[in-house]
Structures are given as C-alpha cells and as structure tokens.
Amino acid sequence: MSEYSRVIGQRKTRQLGPLRAPSEQERAWVARMAPVRTGVPKGVFRYRTMQEAGADWESWQADTLRALTKP
C-alpha cells in the first residue's frame, strides 16, 4: 500500500442480480438495433466553441433523421 492510499469504511462485495440468458424479446431487440448507424462520423473533432460543436451535432442528427425517413 502506498503512503497516499487509505481505506475508509469497509470494502463491500458488489451484489449481482440473477444471471440468465437473454430472452427472445431481448435477442430480437439486439438484432434490430445492430444495423442502425448513428450518423456521427468517427474521429476526433476539435472545436473553438461549444456552439460549433452543437451545430455539427445537430447537422449529424438531421442527416440521420433525413436518411431514416426517406421512402
């Protein structure tokens, strides 16, 4: 133990819920959501202001909605 670390209180073990296999409905949801694309391009974006970042985010969301609503 380093000189900077200390324990306050007692360590508690994490309580897990009952483990089970996913239901048919949960598997169907995962299968439906797998091909969905977010519309946000990958990469690191640097903005001067939060307004620039917000404008980009809104344009990506608008493009995604436009693509989803095409007949």
PDB file of N, CA and C in Angstrom:
ATOM      1  N   MET A   1       0.854  -1.178   0.000  1.00  0.00           N
ATOM      2  CA  MET A   1       0.000   0.000   0.000  1.00  0.00           C
ATOM      3  C   MET A   1       0.897   1.237   0.000  1.00  0.00           C
ATOM      4  N   SER A   2       0.598   2.183  -0.860  1.00  0.00           N
ATOM      5  CA  SER A   2       1.435   3.378  -0.913  1.00  0.00           C
ATOM      6  C   SER A   2       1.072   4.315   0.224  1.00  0.00           C
ATOM      7  N   GLU A   3       1.892   5.324   0.412  1.00  0.00           N
ATOM      8  CA  GLU A   3       1.638   6.264   1.501  1.00  0.00           C
ATOM      9  C   GLU A   3       0.421   7.148   1.235  1.00  0.00           C
ATOM     10  N   TYR A   4      -0.054   7.200  -0.036  1.00  0.00           N
ATOM     11  CA  TYR A   4      -1.172   8.064  -0.386  1.00  0.00           C
ATOM     12  C   TYR A   4      -2.520   7.360  -0.354  1.00  0.00           C
ATOM     13  N   SER A   5      -2.534   6.041  -0.268  1.00  0.00           N
ATOM     14  CA  SER A   5      -3.821   5.352  -0.303  1.00  0.00           C
ATOM     15  C   SER A   5      -4.271   5.006   1.105  1.00  0.00           C
ATOM     16  N   ARG A   6      -5.567   5.042   1.309  1.00  0.00           N
ATOM     17  CA  ARG A   6      -6.130   4.645   2.591  1.00  0.00           C
ATOM     18  C   ARG A   6      -7.530   4.122   2.352  1.00  0.00           C
ATOM     19  N   VAL A   7      -7.999   3.329   3.256  1.00  0.00           N
ATOM     20  CA  VAL A   7      -9.318   2.743   3.147  1.00  0.00           C
ATOM     21  C   VAL A   7     -10.214   3.405   4.175  1.00  0.00           C
ATOM     22  N   ILE A   8     -11.357   3.888   3.712  1.00  0.00           N
ATOM     23  CA  ILE A   8     -12.321   4.491   4.610  1.00  0.00           C
ATOM     24  C   ILE A   8     -13.528   3.579   4.635  1.00  0.00           C
ATOM     25  N   GLY A   9     -13.902   3.093   5.781  1.00  0.00           N
ATOM     26  CA  GLY A   9     -15.022   2.161   5.882  1.00  0.00           C
ATOM     27  C   GLY A   9     -14.573   0.757   5.536  1.00  0.00           C
ATOM     28  N   GLN A  10     -15.530  -0.095   5.254  1.00  0.00           N
ATOM     29  CA  GLN A  10     -15.222  -1.480   4.918  1.00  0.00           C
ATOM     30  C   GLN A  10     -15.523  -1.735   3.460  1.00  0.00           C
ATOM     31  N   ARG A  11     -14.739  -2.595   2.861  1.00  0.00           N
ATOM     32  CA  ARG A  11     -14.958  -2.954   1.470  1.00  0.00           C
ATOM     33  C   ARG A  11     -16.193  -3.846   1.385  1.00  0.00           C
ATOM     34  N   LYS A  12     -17.042  -3.580   0.426  1.00  0.00           N
ATOM     35  CA  LYS A  12     -18.256  -4.375   0.253  1.00  0.00           C
ATOM     36  C   LYS A  12     -18.185  -5.091  -1.088  1.00  0.00           C
ATOM     37  N   THR A  13     -18.646  -6.324  -1.118  1.00  0.00           N
ATOM     38  CA  THR A  13     -18.690  -7.041  -2.381  1.00  0.00           C
ATOM     39  C   THR A  13     -19.896  -6.560  -3.168  1.00  0.00           C
ATOM     40  N   ARG A  14     -19.724  -6.476  -4.454  1.00  0.00           N
ATOM     41  CA  ARG A  14     -20.787  -5.995  -5.324  1.00  0.00           C
ATOM     42  C   ARG A  14     -21.883  -7.054  -5.433  1.00  0.00           C
ATOM     43  N   GLN A  15     -23.111  -6.628  -5.280  1.00  0.00           N
ATOM     44  CA  GLN A  15     -24.242  -7.535  -5.363  1.00  0.00           C
ATOM     45  C   GLN A  15     -24.700  -7.648  -6.814  1.00  0.00           C
ATOM     46  N   LEU A  16     -24.646  -8.836  -7.351  1.00  0.00           N
ATOM     47  CA  LEU A  16     -25.107  -9.071  -8.710  1.00  0.00           C
ATOM     48  C   LEU A  16     -26.526  -9.602  -8.687  1.00  0.00           C
ATOM     49  N   GLY A  17     -27.282  -9.219  -9.691  1.00  0.00           N
ATOM     50  CA  GLY A  17     -28.621  -9.758  -9.834  1.00  0.00           C
ATOM     51  C   GLY A  17     -28.549 -11.179 -10.373  1.00  0.00           C
ATOM     52  N   PRO A  18     -29.673 -11.802 -10.522  1.00  0.00           N
ATOM     53  CA  PRO A  18     -29.666 -13.177 -11.051  1.00  0.00           C
ATOM     54  C   PRO A  18     -29.180 -13.188 -12.503  1.00  0.00           C
ATOM     55  N   LEU A  19     -28.246 -14.066 -12.789  1.00  0.00           N
ATOM     56  CA  LEU A  19     -27.732 -14.178 -14.148  1.00  0.00           C
ATOM     57  C   LEU A  19     -28.629 -15.116 -14.939  1.00  0.00           C
ATOM     58  N   ARG A  20     -28.907 -14.737 -16.181  1.00  0.00           N
ATOM     59  CA  ARG A  20     -29.768 -15.560 -17.018  1.00  0.00           C
ATOM     60  C   ARG A  20     -29.431 -15.293 -18.479  1.00  0.00           C
ATOM     61  N   ALA A  21     -29.868 -16.153 -19.329  1.00  0.00           N
ATOM     62  CA  ALA A  21     -29.695 -15.954 -20.769  1.00  0.00           C
ATOM     63  C   ALA A  21     -30.684 -14.887 -21.231  1.00  0.00           C
ATOM     64  N   PRO A  22     -30.343 -14.139 -22.280  1.00  0.00           N
ATOM     65  CA  PRO A  22     -31.285 -13.129 -22.781  1.00  0.00           C
ATOM     66  C   PRO A  22     -32.553 -13.782 -23.322  1.00  0.00           C
ATOM     67  N   SER A  23     -33.664 -13.087 -23.129  1.00  0.00           N
ATOM     68  CA  SER A  23     -34.941 -13.613 -23.602  1.00  0.00           C
ATOM     69  C   SER A  23     -35.031 -13.461 -25.118  1.00  0.00           C
ATOM     70  N   GLU A  24     -36.029 -14.071 -25.701  1.00  0.00           N
ATOM     71  CA  GLU A  24     -36.247 -13.974 -27.153  1.00  0.00           C
ATOM     72  C   GLU A  24     -36.496 -12.518 -27.549  1.00  0.00           C
ATOM     73  N   GLN A  25     -37.240 -11.800 -26.720  1.00  0.00           N
ATOM     74  CA  GLN A  25     -37.525 -10.392 -26.997  1.00  0.00           C
ATOM     75  C   GLN A  25     -36.241  -9.554 -26.947  1.00  0.00           C
ATOM     76  N   GLU A  26     -35.368  -9.818 -25.991  1.00  0.00           N
ATOM     77  CA  GLU A  26     -34.114  -9.088 -25.902  1.00  0.00           C
ATOM     78  C   GLU A  26     -33.197  -9.403 -27.087  1.00  0.00           C
ATOM     79  N   ARG A  27     -33.158 -10.655 -27.495  1.00  0.00           N
ATOM     80  CA  ARG A  27     -32.345 -11.022 -28.664  1.00  0.00           C
ATOM     81  C   ARG A  27     -32.884 -10.360 -29.928  1.00  0.00           C
ATOM     82  N   ALA A  28     -34.206 -10.265 -30.054  1.00  0.00           N
ATOM     83  CA  ALA A  28     -34.807  -9.614 -31.218  1.00  0.00           C
ATOM     84  C   ALA A  28     -34.459  -8.128 -31.236  1.00  0.00           C
ATOM     85  N   TRP A  29     -34.465  -7.485 -30.067  1.00  0.00           N
ATOM     86  CA  TRP A  29     -34.122  -6.064 -29.992  1.00  0.00           C
ATOM     87  C   TRP A  29     -32.676  -5.849 -30.419  1.00  0.00           C
ATOM     88  N   VAL A  30     -31.757  -6.688 -29.942  1.00  0.00           N
ATOM     89  CA  VAL A  30     -30.345  -6.565 -30.317  1.00  0.00           C
ATOM     90  C   VAL A  30     -30.179  -6.746 -31.824  1.00  0.00           C
ATOM     91  N   ALA A  31     -30.889  -7.709 -32.393  1.00  0.00           N
ATOM     92  CA  ALA A  31     -30.794  -7.952 -33.834  1.00  0.00           C
ATOM     93  C   ALA A  31     -31.334  -6.767 -34.627  1.00  0.00           C
ATOM     94  N   ARG A  32     -32.405  -6.130 -34.133  1.00  0.00           N
ATOM     95  CA  ARG A  32     -32.973  -4.955 -34.813  1.00  0.00           C
ATOM     96  C   ARG A  32     -32.043  -3.758 -34.728  1.00  0.00           C
ATOM     97  N   MET A  33     -31.365  -3.588 -33.594  1.00  0.00           N
ATOM     98  CA  MET A  33     -30.534  -2.409 -33.376  1.00  0.00           C
ATOM     99  C   MET A  33     -29.135  -2.545 -33.977  1.00  0.00           C
ATOM    100  N   ALA A  34     -28.698  -3.756 -34.293  1.00  0.00           N
ATOM    101  CA  ALA A  34     -27.333  -3.973 -34.778  1.00  0.00           C
ATOM    102  C   ALA A  34     -27.015  -3.192 -36.054  1.00  0.00           C
ATOM    103  N   PRO A  35     -27.895  -3.154 -37.066  1.00  0.00           N
ATOM    104  CA  PRO A  35     -27.523  -2.442 -38.288  1.00  0.00           C
ATOM    105  C   PRO A  35     -27.734  -0.927 -38.226  1.00  0.00           C
ATOM    106  N   VAL A  36     -28.269  -0.405 -37.130  1.00  0.00           N
ATOM    107  CA  VAL A  36     -28.549   1.030 -37.033  1.00  0.00           C
ATOM    108  C   VAL A  36     -27.241   1.805 -36.929  1.00  0.00           C
ATOM    109  N   ARG A  37     -27.126   2.828 -37.730  1.00  0.00           N
ATOM    110  CA  ARG A  37     -25.925   3.671 -37.713  1.00  0.00           C
ATOM    111  C   ARG A  37     -26.243   4.968 -36.986  1.00  0.00           C
ATOM    112  N   THR A  38     -25.269   5.512 -36.292  1.00  0.00           N
ATOM    113  CA  THR A  38     -25.505   6.722 -35.507  1.00  0.00           C
ATOM    114  C   THR A  38     -25.490   7.982 -36.351  1.00  0.00           C
ATOM    115  N   GLY A  39     -24.797   7.959 -37.474  1.00  0.00           N
ATOM    116  CA  GLY A  39     -24.696   9.149 -38.298  1.00  0.00           C
ATOM    117  C   GLY A  39     -23.562  10.065 -37.893  1.00  0.00           C
ATOM    118  N   VAL A  40     -22.877   9.748 -36.802  1.00  0.00           N
ATOM    119  CA  VAL A  40     -21.759  10.558 -36.352  1.00  0.00           C
ATOM    120  C   VAL A  40     -20.485   9.962 -36.928  1.00  0.00           C
ATOM    121  N   PRO A  41     -19.731  10.735 -37.710  1.00  0.00           N
ATOM    122  CA  PRO A  41     -18.504  10.198 -38.281  1.00  0.00           C
ATOM    123  C   PRO A  41     -17.473   9.912 -37.188  1.00  0.00           C
ATOM    124  N   LYS A  42     -16.638   8.913 -37.445  1.00  0.00           N
ATOM    125  CA  LYS A  42     -15.602   8.580 -36.474  1.00  0.00           C
ATOM    126  C   LYS A  42     -14.464   9.574 -36.572  1.00  0.00           C
ATOM    127  N   GLY A  43     -13.808   9.772 -35.467  1.00  0.00           N
ATOM    128  CA  GLY A  43     -12.661  10.655 -35.458  1.00  0.00           C
ATOM    129  C   GLY A  43     -12.661  11.560 -34.244  1.00  0.00           C
ATOM    130  N   VAL A  44     -11.645  12.368 -34.152  1.00  0.00           N
ATOM    131  CA  VAL A  44     -11.518  13.343 -33.070  1.00  0.00           C
ATOM    132  C   VAL A  44     -11.783  14.712 -33.665  1.00  0.00           C
ATOM    133  N   PHE A  45     -12.718  15.416 -33.095  1.00  0.00           N
ATOM    134  CA  PHE A  45     -13.098  16.733 -33.600  1.00  0.00           C
ATOM    135  C   PHE A  45     -12.735  17.786 -32.563  1.00  0.00           C
ATOM    136  N   ARG A  46     -12.112  18.828 -32.993  1.00  0.00           N
ATOM    137  CA  ARG A  46     -11.742  19.920 -32.094  1.00  0.00           C
ATOM    138  C   ARG A  46     -12.470  21.182 -32.559  1.00  0.00           C
ATOM    139  N   TYR A  47     -13.164  21.801 -31.633  1.00  0.00           N
ATOM    140  CA  TYR A  47     -13.952  22.992 -31.936  1.00  0.00           C
ATOM    141  C   TYR A  47     -13.468  24.154 -31.092  1.00  0.00           C
ATOM    142  N   ARG A  48     -13.647  25.338 -31.627  1.00  0.00           N
ATOM    143  CA  ARG A  48     -13.279  26.535 -30.861  1.00  0.00           C
ATOM    144  C   ARG A  48     -14.318  26.845 -29.798  1.00  0.00           C
ATOM    145  N   THR A  49     -15.594  26.586 -30.117  1.00  0.00           N
ATOM    146  CA  THR A  49     -16.661  26.914 -29.176  1.00  0.00           C
ATOM    147  C   THR A  49     -17.641  25.748 -29.076  1.00  0.00           C
ATOM    148  N   MET A  50     -18.419  25.763 -28.032  1.00  0.00           N
ATOM    149  CA  MET A  50     -19.465  24.757 -27.868  1.00  0.00           C
ATOM    150  C   MET A  50     -20.555  24.937 -28.923  1.00  0.00           C
ATOM    151  N   GLN A  51     -20.742  26.142 -29.398  1.00  0.00           N
ATOM    152  CA  GLN A  51     -21.747  26.394 -30.426  1.00  0.00           C
ATOM    153  C   GLN A  51     -21.380  25.685 -31.727  1.00  0.00           C
ATOM    154  N   GLU A  52     -20.089  25.706 -32.091  1.00  0.00           N
ATOM    155  CA  GLU A  52     -19.652  24.990 -33.292  1.00  0.00           C
ATOM    156  C   GLU A  52     -19.891  23.487 -33.135  1.00  0.00           C
ATOM    157  N   ALA A  53     -19.565  22.960 -31.964  1.00  0.00           N
ATOM    158  CA  ALA A  53     -19.763  21.530 -31.715  1.00  0.00           C
ATOM    159  C   ALA A  53     -21.250  21.187 -31.765  1.00  0.00           C
ATOM    160  N   GLY A  54     -22.073  22.041 -31.176  1.00  0.00           N
ATOM    161  CA  GLY A  54     -23.516  21.806 -31.178  1.00  0.00           C
ATOM    162  C   GLY A  54     -24.093  21.853 -32.585  1.00  0.00           C
ATOM    163  N   ALA A  55     -23.593  22.767 -33.399  1.00  0.00           N
ATOM    164  CA  ALA A  55     -24.081  22.872 -34.779  1.00  0.00           C
ATOM    165  C   ALA A  55     -23.740  21.615 -35.563  1.00  0.00           C
ATOM    166  N   ASP A  56     -22.521  21.099 -35.381  1.00  0.00           N
ATOM    167  CA  ASP A  56     -22.137  19.854 -36.055  1.00  0.00           C
ATOM    168  C   ASP A  56     -23.014  18.701 -35.597  1.00  0.00           C
ATOM    169  N   TRP A  57     -23.213  18.602 -34.283  1.00  0.00           N
ATOM    170  CA  TRP A  57     -24.034  17.518 -33.743  1.00  0.00           C
ATOM    171  C   TRP A  57     -25.452  17.582 -34.315  1.00  0.00           C
ATOM    172  N   GLU A  58     -26.038  18.766 -34.351  1.00  0.00           N
ATOM    173  CA  GLU A  58     -27.387  18.920 -34.883  1.00  0.00           C
ATOM    174  C   GLU A  58     -27.452  18.559 -36.362  1.00  0.00           C
ATOM    175  N   SER A  59     -26.420  18.915 -37.120  1.00  0.00           N
ATOM    176  CA  SER A  59     -26.435  18.567 -38.545  1.00  0.00           C
ATOM    177  C   SER A  59     -26.336  17.051 -38.733  1.00  0.00           C
ATOM    178  N   TRP A  60     -25.526  16.372 -37.887  1.00  0.00           N
ATOM    179  CA  TRP A  60     -25.440  14.910 -37.988  1.00  0.00           C
ATOM    180  C   TRP A  60     -26.769  14.260 -37.628  1.00  0.00           C
ATOM    181  N   GLN A  61     -27.438  14.782 -36.618  1.00  0.00           N
ATOM    182  CA  GLN A  61     -28.735  14.236 -36.230  1.00  0.00           C
ATOM    183  C   GLN A  61     -29.767  14.460 -37.327  1.00  0.00           C
ATOM    184  N   ALA A  62     -29.755  15.643 -37.927  1.00  0.00           N
ATOM    185  CA  ALA A  62     -30.695  15.945 -39.007  1.00  0.00           C
ATOM    186  C   ALA A  62     -30.449  15.026 -40.200  1.00  0.00           C
ATOM    187  N   ASP A  63     -29.183  14.789 -40.540  1.00  0.00           N
ATOM    188  CA  ASP A  63     -28.860  13.886 -41.649  1.00  0.00           C
ATOM    189  C   ASP A  63     -29.353  12.472 -41.365  1.00  0.00           C
ATOM    190  N   THR A  64     -29.186  12.019 -40.125  1.00  0.00           N
ATOM    191  CA  THR A  64     -29.640  10.681 -39.753  1.00  0.00           C
ATOM    192  C   THR A  64     -31.157  10.585 -39.860  1.00  0.00           C
ATOM    193  N   LEU A  65     -31.869  11.571 -39.352  1.00  0.00           N
ATOM    194  CA  LEU A  65     -33.337  11.558 -39.438  1.00  0.00           C
ATOM    195  C   LEU A  65     -33.802  11.620 -40.879  1.00  0.00           C
ATOM    196  N   ARG A  66     -33.133  12.411 -41.694  1.00  0.00           N
ATOM    197  CA  ARG A  66     -33.485  12.511 -43.105  1.00  0.00           C
ATOM    198  C   ARG A  66     -33.306  11.152 -43.796  1.00  0.00           C
ATOM    199  N   ALA A  67     -32.214  10.470 -43.469  1.00  0.00           N
ATOM    200  CA  ALA A  67     -31.952   9.166 -44.080  1.00  0.00           C
ATOM    201  C   ALA A  67     -32.972   8.122 -43.617  1.00  0.00           C
ATOM    202  N   LEU A  68     -33.406   8.215 -42.364  1.00  0.00           N
ATOM    203  CA  LEU A  68     -34.353   7.238 -41.838  1.00  0.00           C
ATOM    204  C   LEU A  68     -35.764   7.463 -42.361  1.00  0.00           C
ATOM    205  N   THR A  69     -36.097   8.666 -42.745  1.00  0.00           N
ATOM    206  CA  THR A  69     -37.462   8.964 -43.180  1.00  0.00           C
ATOM    207  C   THR A  69     -37.629   8.946 -44.683  1.00  0.00           C
ATOM    208  N   LYS A  70     -36.566   8.599 -45.421  1.00  0.00           N
ATOM    209  CA  LYS A  70     -36.716   8.501 -46.873  1.00  0.00           C
ATOM    210  C   LYS A  70     -37.620   7.330 -47.207  1.00  0.00           C
ATOM    211  N   PRO A  71     -38.506   7.526 -48.208  1.00  0.00           N
ATOM    212  CA  PRO A  71     -39.418   6.434 -48.555  1.00  0.00           C
ATOM    213  C   PRO A  71     -38.709   5.274 -49.236  1.00  0.00           C
TER     214      PRO A  71
END
